[in-house]
C-alpha positions as a printed Julia matrix, in Angstrom:
105×3 Matrix{Float64}:
 -13.76  -23.32    2.25
 -11.54  -23.27    5.36
  -8.54  -21.05    3.09
 -10.45  -18.47    1.98
 -12.32  -18.43    5.9
  -8.58  -17.61    6.48
  -8.28  -15.39    3.86
 -11.12  -13.1     4.89
 -10.21  -13.16    8.28
  -6.42  -11.7     7.17
  -8.54   -8.99    5.0
 -10.55   -8.05    7.57
  -7.7    -7.55   10.46
  -5.77   -5.67    7.94
  -8.46   -2.97    7.54
  -9.37   -2.99   11.25
  -5.6    -2.22   11.89
  -5.04   -0.07    8.82
  -7.78    1.84    9.25
  -6.42    4.63   12.27
  -3.65    4.71    9.91
  -5.64    5.81    6.96
  -7.87    8.48    9.28
  -4.9     9.98   10.7
  -3.11   10.51    7.1
  -6.63   12.13    6.75
  -6.21   14.82    9.56
  -2.69   15.31    8.58
  -3.52   16.32    5.0
  -6.92   18.69    6.72
  -3.69   19.96    9.11
  -1.01   20.6     5.88
  -4.29   22.21    3.81
  -4.58   24.66    6.45
  -0.67   25.62    6.91
  -0.2    26.24    3.54
  -2.81   28.38    2.67
  -2.13   30.42    6.44
  -0.3    33.74    6.0
   3.23   32.76    6.89
   4.58   30.12    6.17
   5.31   27.85    8.94
   8.55   25.22    7.57
   9.04   23.66   11.25
   5.05   22.94   11.55
   5.05   20.97    7.37
   8.31   19.41    8.09
   7.55   17.84   11.73
   3.69   16.77    9.08
   6.09   15.56    7.04
   7.74   13.12    9.59
   4.72   11.84   10.58
   2.97   11.24    7.11
   6.16    8.98    6.73
   5.74    7.01   10.07
   2.11    6.41    8.89
   3.24    5.46    5.55
   6.13    3.02    6.78
   2.99    1.71    9.21
   0.27    0.53    6.66
   3.68   -0.54    4.7
   4.38   -3.08    7.86
   0.85   -4.26    8.46
  -0.27   -4.61    4.73
   3.05   -6.69    4.22
   2.45   -8.49    7.43
  -1.05   -9.85    5.98
   0.01  -10.8     2.31
   2.83  -12.47    4.16
   0.33  -14.52    6.36
  -1.95  -14.9     3.15
   0.77  -16.33    1.13
   1.78  -18.93    3.28
  -1.49  -20.01    3.09
  -1.44  -21.11   -0.34
  -0.35  -24.28   -2.42
   2.56  -24.07   -3.59
   0.71  -24.18   -7.06
  -1.31  -21.47   -5.8
   2.37  -19.32   -4.57
   3.68  -20.38   -8.6
   0.48  -19.16  -10.01
   0.75  -15.85   -7.66
   4.42  -15.61   -8.89
   3.25  -15.77  -12.48
   0.41  -13.15  -12.23
   2.74  -10.44  -10.87
   5.8   -11.34  -13.36
   2.95  -10.81  -15.86
   1.93   -7.32  -14.54
   5.72   -6.16  -13.84
   6.64   -6.68  -17.77
   3.37   -4.88  -18.68
   4.3    -1.87  -16.91
   7.62   -2.18  -17.76
   6.85   -2.31  -21.69
   4.71    0.85  -20.72
   7.46    3.05  -19.28
   9.44    2.42  -22.2
   9.44    5.03  -25.04
   8.68    4.21  -27.99
  11.2     3.97  -30.41
  11.72    7.4   -32.85
  10.58    9.35  -29.15
  12.71   10.98  -27.37
């Protein structure tokens, strides 16, 4: 139960940390919609929103990566091996879906 509780706490913290980032992303998208539908295109304003969007994506990636690292460190060696095997299977499946079929192209 200790491991599960630890993971729940990490995920709860991640949700709380990511929420303001996602609200900022939503606000960014609303501002972008306003700029796109304006009579005159404001390239500088769109560029500023694009930069902010990149900063927000980086922040979300950092928060998520930290939480995943904390969870990984709670796992036993056996669980880590199982997780890696599952990730490899997913990557292989994704790669097969992405490959064009013979005769296509």
